[in-house]
Short mmCIF file of C-alpha atoms (C1' of nucleotides) and ligand atoms in Angstrom, two decimals:
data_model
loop_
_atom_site.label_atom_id
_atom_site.label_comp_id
_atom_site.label_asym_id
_atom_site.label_seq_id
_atom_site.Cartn_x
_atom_site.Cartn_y
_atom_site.Cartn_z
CA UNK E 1 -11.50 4.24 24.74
CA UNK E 2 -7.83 5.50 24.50
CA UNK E 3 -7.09 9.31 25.17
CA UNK E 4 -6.38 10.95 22.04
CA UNK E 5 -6.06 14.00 24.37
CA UNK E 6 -2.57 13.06 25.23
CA UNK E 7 -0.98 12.66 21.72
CA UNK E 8 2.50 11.68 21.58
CA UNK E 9 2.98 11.62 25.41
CA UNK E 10 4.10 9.37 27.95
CA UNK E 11 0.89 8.13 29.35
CA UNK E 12 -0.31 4.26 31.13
CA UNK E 13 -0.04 2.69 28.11
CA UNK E 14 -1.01 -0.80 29.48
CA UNK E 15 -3.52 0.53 30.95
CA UNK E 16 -4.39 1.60 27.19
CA UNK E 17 -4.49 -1.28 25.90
CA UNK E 18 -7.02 -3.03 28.43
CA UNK E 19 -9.21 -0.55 27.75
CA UNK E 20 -9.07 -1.12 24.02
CA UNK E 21 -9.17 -4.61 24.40
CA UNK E 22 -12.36 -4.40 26.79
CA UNK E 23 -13.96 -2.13 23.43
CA UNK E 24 -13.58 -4.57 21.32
CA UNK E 25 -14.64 -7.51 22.89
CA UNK E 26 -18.01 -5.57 24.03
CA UNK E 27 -18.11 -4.41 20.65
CA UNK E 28 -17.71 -7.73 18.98
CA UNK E 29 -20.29 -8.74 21.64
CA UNK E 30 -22.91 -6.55 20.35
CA UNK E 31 -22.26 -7.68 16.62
CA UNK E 32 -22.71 -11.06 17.53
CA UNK E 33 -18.62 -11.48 16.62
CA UNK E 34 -16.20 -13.89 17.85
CA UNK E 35 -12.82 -11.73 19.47
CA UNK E 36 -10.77 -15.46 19.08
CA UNK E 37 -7.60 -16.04 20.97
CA UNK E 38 -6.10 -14.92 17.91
CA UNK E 39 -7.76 -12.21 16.78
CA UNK E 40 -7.88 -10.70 20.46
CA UNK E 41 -3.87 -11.17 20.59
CA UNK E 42 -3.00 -9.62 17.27
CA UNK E 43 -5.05 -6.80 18.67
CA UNK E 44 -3.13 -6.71 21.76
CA UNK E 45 -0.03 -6.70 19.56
CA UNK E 46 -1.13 -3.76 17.54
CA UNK E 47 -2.17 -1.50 20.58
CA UNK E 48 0.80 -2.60 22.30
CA UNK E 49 3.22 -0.40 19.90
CA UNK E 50 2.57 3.07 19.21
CA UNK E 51 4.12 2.60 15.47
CA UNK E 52 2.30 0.67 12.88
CA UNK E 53 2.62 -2.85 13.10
CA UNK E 54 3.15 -5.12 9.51
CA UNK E 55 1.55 -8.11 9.17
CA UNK E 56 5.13 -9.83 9.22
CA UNK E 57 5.99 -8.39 12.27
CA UNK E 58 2.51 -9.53 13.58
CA UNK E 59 3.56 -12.83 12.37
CA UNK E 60 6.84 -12.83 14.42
CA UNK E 61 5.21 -11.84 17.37
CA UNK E 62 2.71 -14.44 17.16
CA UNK E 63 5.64 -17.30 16.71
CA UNK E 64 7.30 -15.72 19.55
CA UNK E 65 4.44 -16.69 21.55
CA UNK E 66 4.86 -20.12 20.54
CA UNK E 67 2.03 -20.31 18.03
CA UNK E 68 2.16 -21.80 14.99
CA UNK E 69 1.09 -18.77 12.68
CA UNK E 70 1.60 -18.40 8.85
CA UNK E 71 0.42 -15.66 6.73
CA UNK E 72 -2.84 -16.18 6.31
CA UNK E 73 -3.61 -16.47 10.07
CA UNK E 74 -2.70 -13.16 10.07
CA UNK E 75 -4.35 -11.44 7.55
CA UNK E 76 -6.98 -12.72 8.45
CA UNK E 77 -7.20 -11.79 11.67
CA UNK E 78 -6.30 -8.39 10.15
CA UNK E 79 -9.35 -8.72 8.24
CA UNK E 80 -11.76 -9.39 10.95
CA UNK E 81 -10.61 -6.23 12.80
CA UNK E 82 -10.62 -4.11 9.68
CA UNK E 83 -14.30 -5.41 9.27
CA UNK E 84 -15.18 -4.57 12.92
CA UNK E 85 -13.56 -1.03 12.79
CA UNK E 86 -11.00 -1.99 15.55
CA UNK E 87 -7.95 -1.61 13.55
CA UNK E 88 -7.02 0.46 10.25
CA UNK E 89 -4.61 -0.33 8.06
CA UNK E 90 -1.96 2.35 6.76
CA UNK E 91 -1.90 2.27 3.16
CA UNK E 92 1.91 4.29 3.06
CA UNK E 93 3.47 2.13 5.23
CA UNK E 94 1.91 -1.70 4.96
CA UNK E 95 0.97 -1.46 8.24
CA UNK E 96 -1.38 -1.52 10.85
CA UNK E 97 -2.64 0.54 13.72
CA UNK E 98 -5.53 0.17 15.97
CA UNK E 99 -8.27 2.56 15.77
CA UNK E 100 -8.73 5.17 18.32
CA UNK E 101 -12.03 5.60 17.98
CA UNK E 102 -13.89 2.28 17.67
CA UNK E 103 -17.40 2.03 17.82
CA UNK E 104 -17.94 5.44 16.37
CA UNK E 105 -18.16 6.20 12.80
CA UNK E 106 -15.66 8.47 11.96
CA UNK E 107 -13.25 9.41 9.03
CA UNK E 108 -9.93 9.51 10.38
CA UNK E 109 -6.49 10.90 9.36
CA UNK E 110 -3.64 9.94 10.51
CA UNK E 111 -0.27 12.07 11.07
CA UNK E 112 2.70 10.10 11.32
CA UNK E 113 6.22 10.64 12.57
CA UNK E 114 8.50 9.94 9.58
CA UNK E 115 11.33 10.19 12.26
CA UNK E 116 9.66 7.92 15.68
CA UNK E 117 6.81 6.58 13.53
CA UNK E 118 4.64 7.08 16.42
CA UNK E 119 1.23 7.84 14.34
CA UNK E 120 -1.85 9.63 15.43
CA UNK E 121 -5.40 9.10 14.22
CA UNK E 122 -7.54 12.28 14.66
CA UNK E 123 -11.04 13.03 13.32
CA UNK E 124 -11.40 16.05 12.21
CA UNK E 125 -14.65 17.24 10.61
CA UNK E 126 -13.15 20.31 8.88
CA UNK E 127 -11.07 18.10 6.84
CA UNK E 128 -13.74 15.59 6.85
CA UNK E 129 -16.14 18.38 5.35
CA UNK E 130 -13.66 19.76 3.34
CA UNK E 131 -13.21 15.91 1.49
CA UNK E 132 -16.60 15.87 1.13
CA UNK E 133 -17.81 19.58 -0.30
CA UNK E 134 -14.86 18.94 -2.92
CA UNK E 135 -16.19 15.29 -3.69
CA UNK E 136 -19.47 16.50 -4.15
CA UNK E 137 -18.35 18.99 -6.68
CA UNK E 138 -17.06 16.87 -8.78
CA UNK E 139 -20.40 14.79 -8.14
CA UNK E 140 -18.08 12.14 -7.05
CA UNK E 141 -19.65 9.49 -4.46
CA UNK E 142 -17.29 9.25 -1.18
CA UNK E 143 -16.78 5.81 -0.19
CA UNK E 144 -13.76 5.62 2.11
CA UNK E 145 -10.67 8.23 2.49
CA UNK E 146 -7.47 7.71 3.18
CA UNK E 147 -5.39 10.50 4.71
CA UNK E 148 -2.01 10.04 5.26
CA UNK E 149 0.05 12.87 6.73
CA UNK E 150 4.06 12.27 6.75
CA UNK E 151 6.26 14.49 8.37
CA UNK E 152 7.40 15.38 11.80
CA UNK E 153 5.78 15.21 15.79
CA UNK E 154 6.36 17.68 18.06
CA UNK E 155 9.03 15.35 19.92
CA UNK E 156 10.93 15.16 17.24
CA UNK E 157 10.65 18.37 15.49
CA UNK E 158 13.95 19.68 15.01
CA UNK E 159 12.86 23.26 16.10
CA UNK E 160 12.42 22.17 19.72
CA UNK E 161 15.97 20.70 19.79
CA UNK E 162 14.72 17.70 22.14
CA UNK E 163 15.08 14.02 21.89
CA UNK E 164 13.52 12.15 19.67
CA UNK E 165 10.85 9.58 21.83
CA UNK E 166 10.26 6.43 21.39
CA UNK M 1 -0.83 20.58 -19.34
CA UNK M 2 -3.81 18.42 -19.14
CA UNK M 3 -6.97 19.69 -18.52
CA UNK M 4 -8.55 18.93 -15.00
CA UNK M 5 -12.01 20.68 -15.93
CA UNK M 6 -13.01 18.00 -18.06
CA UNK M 7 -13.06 15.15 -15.52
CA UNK M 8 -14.33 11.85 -16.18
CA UNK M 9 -15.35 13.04 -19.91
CA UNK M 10 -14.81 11.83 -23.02
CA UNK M 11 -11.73 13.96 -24.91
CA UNK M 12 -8.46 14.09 -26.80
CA UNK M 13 -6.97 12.33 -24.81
CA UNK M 14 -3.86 11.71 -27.33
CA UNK M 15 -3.49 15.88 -27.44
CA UNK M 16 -3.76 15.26 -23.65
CA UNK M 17 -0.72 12.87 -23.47
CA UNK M 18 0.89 14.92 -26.05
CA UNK M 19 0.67 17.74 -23.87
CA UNK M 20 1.74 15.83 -20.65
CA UNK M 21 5.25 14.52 -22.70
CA UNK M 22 5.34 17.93 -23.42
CA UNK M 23 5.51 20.01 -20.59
CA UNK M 24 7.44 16.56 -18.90
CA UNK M 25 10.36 17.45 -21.75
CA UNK M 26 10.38 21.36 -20.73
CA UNK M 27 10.35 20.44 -16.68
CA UNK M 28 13.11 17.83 -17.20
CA UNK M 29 15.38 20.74 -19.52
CA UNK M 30 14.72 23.26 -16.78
CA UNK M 31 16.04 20.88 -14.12
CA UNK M 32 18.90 19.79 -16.14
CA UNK M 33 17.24 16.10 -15.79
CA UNK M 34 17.67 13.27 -18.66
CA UNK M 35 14.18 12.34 -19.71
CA UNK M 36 15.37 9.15 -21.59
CA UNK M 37 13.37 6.81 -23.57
CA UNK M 38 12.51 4.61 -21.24
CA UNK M 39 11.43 7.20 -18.84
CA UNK M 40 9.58 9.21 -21.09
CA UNK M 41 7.99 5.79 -22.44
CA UNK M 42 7.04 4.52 -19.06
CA UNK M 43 5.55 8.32 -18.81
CA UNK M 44 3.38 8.18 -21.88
CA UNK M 45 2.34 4.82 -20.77
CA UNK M 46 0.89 5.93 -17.45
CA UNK M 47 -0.48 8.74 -19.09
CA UNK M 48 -2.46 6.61 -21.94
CA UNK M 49 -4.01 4.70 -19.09
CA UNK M 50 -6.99 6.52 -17.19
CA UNK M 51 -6.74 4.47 -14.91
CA UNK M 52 -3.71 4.39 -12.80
CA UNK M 53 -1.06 1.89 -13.67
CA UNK M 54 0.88 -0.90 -11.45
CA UNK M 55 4.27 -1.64 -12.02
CA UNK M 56 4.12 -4.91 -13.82
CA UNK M 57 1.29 -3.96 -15.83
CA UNK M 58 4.25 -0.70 -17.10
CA UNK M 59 6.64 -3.84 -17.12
CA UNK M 60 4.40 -6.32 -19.49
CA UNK M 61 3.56 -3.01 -21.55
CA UNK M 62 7.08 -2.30 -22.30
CA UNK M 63 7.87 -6.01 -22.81
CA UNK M 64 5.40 -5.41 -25.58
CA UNK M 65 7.34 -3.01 -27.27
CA UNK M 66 9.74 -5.58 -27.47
CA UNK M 67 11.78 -4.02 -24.51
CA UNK M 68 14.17 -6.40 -22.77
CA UNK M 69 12.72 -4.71 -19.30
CA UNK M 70 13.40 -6.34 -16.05
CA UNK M 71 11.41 -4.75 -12.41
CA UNK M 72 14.70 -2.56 -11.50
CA UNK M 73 14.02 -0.76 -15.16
CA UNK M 74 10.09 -0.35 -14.26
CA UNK M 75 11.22 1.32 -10.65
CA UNK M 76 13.75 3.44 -11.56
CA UNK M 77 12.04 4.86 -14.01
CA UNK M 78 9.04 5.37 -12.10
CA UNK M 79 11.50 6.84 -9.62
CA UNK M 80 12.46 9.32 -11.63
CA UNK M 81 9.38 10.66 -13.10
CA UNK M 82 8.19 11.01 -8.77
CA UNK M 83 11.11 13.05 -7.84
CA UNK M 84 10.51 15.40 -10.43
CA UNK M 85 6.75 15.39 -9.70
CA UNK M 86 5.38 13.98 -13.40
CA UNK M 87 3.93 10.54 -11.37
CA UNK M 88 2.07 9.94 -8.28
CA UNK M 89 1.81 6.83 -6.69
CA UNK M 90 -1.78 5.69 -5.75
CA UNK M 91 -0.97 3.74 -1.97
CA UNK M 92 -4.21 1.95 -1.76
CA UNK M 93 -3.69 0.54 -5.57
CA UNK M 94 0.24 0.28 -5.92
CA UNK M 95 0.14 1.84 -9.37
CA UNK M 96 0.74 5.34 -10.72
CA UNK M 97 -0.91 7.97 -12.27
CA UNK M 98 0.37 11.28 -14.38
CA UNK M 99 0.47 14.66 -12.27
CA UNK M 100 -2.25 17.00 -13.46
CA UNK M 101 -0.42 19.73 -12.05
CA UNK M 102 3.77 18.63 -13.27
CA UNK M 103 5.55 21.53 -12.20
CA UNK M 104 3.32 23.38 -10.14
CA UNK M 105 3.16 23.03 -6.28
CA UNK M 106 0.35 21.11 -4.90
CA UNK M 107 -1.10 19.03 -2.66
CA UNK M 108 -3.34 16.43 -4.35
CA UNK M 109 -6.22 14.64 -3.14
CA UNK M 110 -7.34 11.84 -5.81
CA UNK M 111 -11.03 10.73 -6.17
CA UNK M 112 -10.83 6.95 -7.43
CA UNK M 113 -13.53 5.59 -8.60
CA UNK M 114 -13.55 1.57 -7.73
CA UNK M 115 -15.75 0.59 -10.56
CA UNK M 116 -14.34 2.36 -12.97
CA UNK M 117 -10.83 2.81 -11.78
CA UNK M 118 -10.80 5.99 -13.32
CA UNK M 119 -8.98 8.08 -11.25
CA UNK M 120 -9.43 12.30 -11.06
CA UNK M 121 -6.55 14.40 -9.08
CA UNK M 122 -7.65 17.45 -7.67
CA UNK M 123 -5.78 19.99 -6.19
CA UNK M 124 -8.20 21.66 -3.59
CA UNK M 125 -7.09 24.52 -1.41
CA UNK M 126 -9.91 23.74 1.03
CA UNK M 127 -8.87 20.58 2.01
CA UNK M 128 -5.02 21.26 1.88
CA UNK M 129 -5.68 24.06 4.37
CA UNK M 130 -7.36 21.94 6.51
CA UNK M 131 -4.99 19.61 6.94
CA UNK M 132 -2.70 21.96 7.58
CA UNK M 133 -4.57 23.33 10.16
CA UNK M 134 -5.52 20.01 11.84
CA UNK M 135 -1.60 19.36 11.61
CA UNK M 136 -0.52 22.41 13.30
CA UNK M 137 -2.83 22.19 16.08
CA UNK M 138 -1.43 18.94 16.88
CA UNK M 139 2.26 20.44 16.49
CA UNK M 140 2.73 18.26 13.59
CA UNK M 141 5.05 19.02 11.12
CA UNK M 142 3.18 18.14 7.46
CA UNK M 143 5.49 16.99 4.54
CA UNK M 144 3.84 15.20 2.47
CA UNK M 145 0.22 13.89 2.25
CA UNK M 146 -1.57 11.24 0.79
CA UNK M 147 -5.43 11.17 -0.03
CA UNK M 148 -7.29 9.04 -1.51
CA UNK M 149 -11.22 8.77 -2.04
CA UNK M 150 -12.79 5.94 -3.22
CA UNK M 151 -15.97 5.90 -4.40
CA UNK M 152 -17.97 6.21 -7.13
CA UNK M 153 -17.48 8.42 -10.54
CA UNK M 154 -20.54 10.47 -12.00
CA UNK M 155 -20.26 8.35 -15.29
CA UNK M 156 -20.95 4.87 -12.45
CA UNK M 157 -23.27 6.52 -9.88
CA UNK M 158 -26.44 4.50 -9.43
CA UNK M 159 -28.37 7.35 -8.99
CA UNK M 160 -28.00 8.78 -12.51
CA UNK M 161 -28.55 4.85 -14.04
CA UNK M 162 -25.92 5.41 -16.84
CA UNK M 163 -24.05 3.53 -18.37
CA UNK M 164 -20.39 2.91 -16.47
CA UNK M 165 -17.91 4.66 -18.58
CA UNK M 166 -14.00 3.09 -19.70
"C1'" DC T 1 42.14 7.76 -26.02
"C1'" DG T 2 40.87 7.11 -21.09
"C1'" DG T 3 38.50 8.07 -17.00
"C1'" DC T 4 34.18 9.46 -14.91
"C1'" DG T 5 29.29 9.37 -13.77
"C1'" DG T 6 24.74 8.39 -14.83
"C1'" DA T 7 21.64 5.03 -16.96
"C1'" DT T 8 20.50 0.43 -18.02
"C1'" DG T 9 20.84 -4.81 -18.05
"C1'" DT T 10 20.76 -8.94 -15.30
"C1'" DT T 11 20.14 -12.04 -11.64
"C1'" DA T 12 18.64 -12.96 -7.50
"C1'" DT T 13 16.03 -12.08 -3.46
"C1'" DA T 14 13.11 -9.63 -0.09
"C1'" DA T 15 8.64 -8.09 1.44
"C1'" DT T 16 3.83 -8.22 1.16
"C1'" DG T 17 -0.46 -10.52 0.27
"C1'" DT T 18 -3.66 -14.47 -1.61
"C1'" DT T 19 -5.79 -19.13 -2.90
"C1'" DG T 20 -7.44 -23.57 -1.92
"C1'" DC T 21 -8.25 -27.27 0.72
"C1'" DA T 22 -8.41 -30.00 4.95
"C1'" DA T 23 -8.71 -30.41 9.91
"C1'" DA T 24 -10.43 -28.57 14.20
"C1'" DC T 25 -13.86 -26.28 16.65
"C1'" DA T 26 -18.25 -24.01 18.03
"C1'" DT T 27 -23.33 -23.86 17.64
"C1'" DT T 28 -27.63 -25.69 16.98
"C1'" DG T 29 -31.31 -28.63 17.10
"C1'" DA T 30 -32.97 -33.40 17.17
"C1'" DT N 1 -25.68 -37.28 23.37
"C1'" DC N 2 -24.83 -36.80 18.70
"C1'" DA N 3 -25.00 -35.68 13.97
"C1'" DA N 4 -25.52 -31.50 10.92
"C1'" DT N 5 -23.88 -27.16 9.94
"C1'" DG N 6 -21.17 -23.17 9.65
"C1'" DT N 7 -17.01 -20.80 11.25
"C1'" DT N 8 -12.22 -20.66 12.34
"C1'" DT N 9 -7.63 -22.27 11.96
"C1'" DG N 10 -3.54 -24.99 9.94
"C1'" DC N 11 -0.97 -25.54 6.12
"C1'" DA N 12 1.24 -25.57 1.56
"C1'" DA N 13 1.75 -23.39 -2.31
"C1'" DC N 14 1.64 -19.37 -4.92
"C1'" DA N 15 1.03 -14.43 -6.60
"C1'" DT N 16 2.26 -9.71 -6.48
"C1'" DT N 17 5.07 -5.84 -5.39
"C1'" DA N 18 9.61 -4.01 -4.56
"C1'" DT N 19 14.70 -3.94 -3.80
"C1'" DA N 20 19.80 -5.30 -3.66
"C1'" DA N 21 24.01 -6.08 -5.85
"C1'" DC N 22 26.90 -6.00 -9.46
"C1'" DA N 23 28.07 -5.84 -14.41
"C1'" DT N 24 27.80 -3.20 -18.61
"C1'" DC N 25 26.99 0.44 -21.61
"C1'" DC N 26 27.10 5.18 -23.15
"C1'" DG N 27 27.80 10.08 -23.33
"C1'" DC N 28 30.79 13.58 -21.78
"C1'" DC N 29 34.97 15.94 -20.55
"C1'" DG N 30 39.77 16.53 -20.55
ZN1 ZN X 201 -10.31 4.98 13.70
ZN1 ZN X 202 8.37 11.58 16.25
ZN1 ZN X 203 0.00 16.09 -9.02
ZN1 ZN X 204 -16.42 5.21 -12.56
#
DNA sequence: CGGCGGATGTTATAATGTTGCAAACATTGA
DNA sequence: TCAATGTTTGCAACATTATAACATCCGCCG
C-alpha cells in the first residue's frame, strides 16, 4: 500500500507504484477479476503522476505506447478500476487518481493543490462521521460522498515562501 | 430566502422562487451587479426545478421562451449568478442548483437523492469544521469545497415503503 | 453626438463521455 | 482437440458538456 504518511514529499515513487500495482493484481485475484494488459497499464499511468490523470491524457499515453486506444478503451478500463476500488475519479477536475487505500472500505476526501495539483486522499472518520450524523438528520440514506477540497499544499503555500514542487 | 427546514416537503414553492428572485435582486443592488433578464431568467429557472439543472436542459428551457439562446448565453449567465453565490454547481451531475443560503457565508454539503434527484443543501458547521480540521493537520490550505452525498431521500427510502416523491 | 465598457448574439470548436456492433480472446466442458 | 460460451477489445459514430473568438448591441458618461 502507498504511504499516505509522507504527503506531498519526495519519496521512491517507483517503488510506489509496484506496490500499488502488486495490490491490485492480488486484489483482482481474490475477486476472481482480470488486471488485463490494459487495465494494469492505465493503472500504472495513473499512479505514475501525482496529479489527476483525464481520460484523454490516459488516452495519449496509451498511443504513446504504441497501442491502438480510442475512448472507450479507456473508460472502460476506468470503469473496471472504479468497480474494483483501485482508482477514484475526481468529480472537479474530470480526472482520475488512484486510490490510496485499496482493499479497505473507506470514505475518502481528497485535498488538492489548485497551484501543483498534486492531490491527497485521506480518510478521515471525523469528517466521515460528521457526513453521516448530518445525513441521518435529515433521514437522508448515504450512498457515496464526494469531498473535494481546493486550495493550497504546504509546498506551495505562499506563507512558507518556498518553491512550488512538482 | 428559501426555507431549508422544510426539506424534501411539499410547499409554496412559487413564494419560494419568489423569494429567491428576491433577495437575488437586493444581493445584485448591493454589489452594484446587473441582474439582467436573462440572468435573472436562467435564475428562476434553476430555482423552479428541484432538481438541479444542466446547462442544455437551461438552454432548451429558454429556447422555449422563444429565446434565440446559444451555449455561451447559458454559461455566462450561469457564470454570473456563481460569482455572486445565487448558483452552485453540482460536479457529479454537471447541472446547478439555487443557493439556500445567497448572501450568507457557507460551506455547503448537498444530499442528492439519485432516485429522486431532488437535491437538499445544507450548511452544517459540523462537517465544515471538520474539514477544516482534517485540512490543517495536513497543512492544507482549504478554499473551496465540494460535497456531495448521494443517496436516498426520506420521501424514496425503502424502509418507510412510500411512495417516491417529484 | 461619440466613445467606452459590459452584455449578448453567433459561429465554430474543444473537451469529455457513450452506444452499438463486430472481432479477438479466454474459459469451460465435451 | 474443439465447439460453446462469456468476456474483453477494436472501431466508428455519436452525444453531451464547455469554451474561444469575434461581431453587435445597448446603456452610460462626457
Ligand atoms: Zn481511496
Ligand atoms: Zn501544491
Ligand atoms: Zn449555497
Ligand atoms: Zn428521493
Amino acid at each position: 500500500m502507498s504511504d499516505p504518511a509522507l504527503p506531498y514529499r519526495p519519496h521512491d515513487h517507483d517503488a510506489c507504484v509496484a506496490q500499488a500495482l502488486a495490490d491490485a493484481r492480488s486484489i483482482c485475484k481474490a475477486h476472481n477479476a482480470r488486471l488485463t494488459p490494459i487495465r494494469e497499464r492505465v493503472l500504472e499511468l495513473i499512479w505514475q503522476s501525482h496529479q489527476p490523470l483525464g481520460a484523454y491524457e490516459l488516452l495519449a499515453a496509451l498511443a504513446n505506447d504504441g497501442r491502438n486506444a480510442a475512448p472507450p478503451t479507456v473508460y472502460r478500463a476506468l470503469d473496471f478500476l472504479q468497480q474494483y476500488g483501485l482508482v477514484h475519479r475526481i468529480a472537479s477536475l474530470n480526472a482520475f487518481i488512484g486510490c490510496a487505500h485499496a482493499g479497505a472500505c473507506h470514505t475518502s476526501l481528497f485535498l488538492i493543490c489548485r497551484h501543483c495539483r498534486n492531490t491527497l486522499e485521506i480518510s478521515s472518520s471525523t469528517v466521515s462521521a460528521a457526513v453521516t450524523q448530518t445525513a441521518q438528520a435529515h433521514r437522508f440514506v448515504a450512498e457515496e460522498a464526494i469531498m473535494e477540497i481546493t486550495g493550497q499544499c504546504p509546498g506551495c503555500s505562499p506563507e512558507h515562501e518556498t518553491q512550488p514542487h512538482d
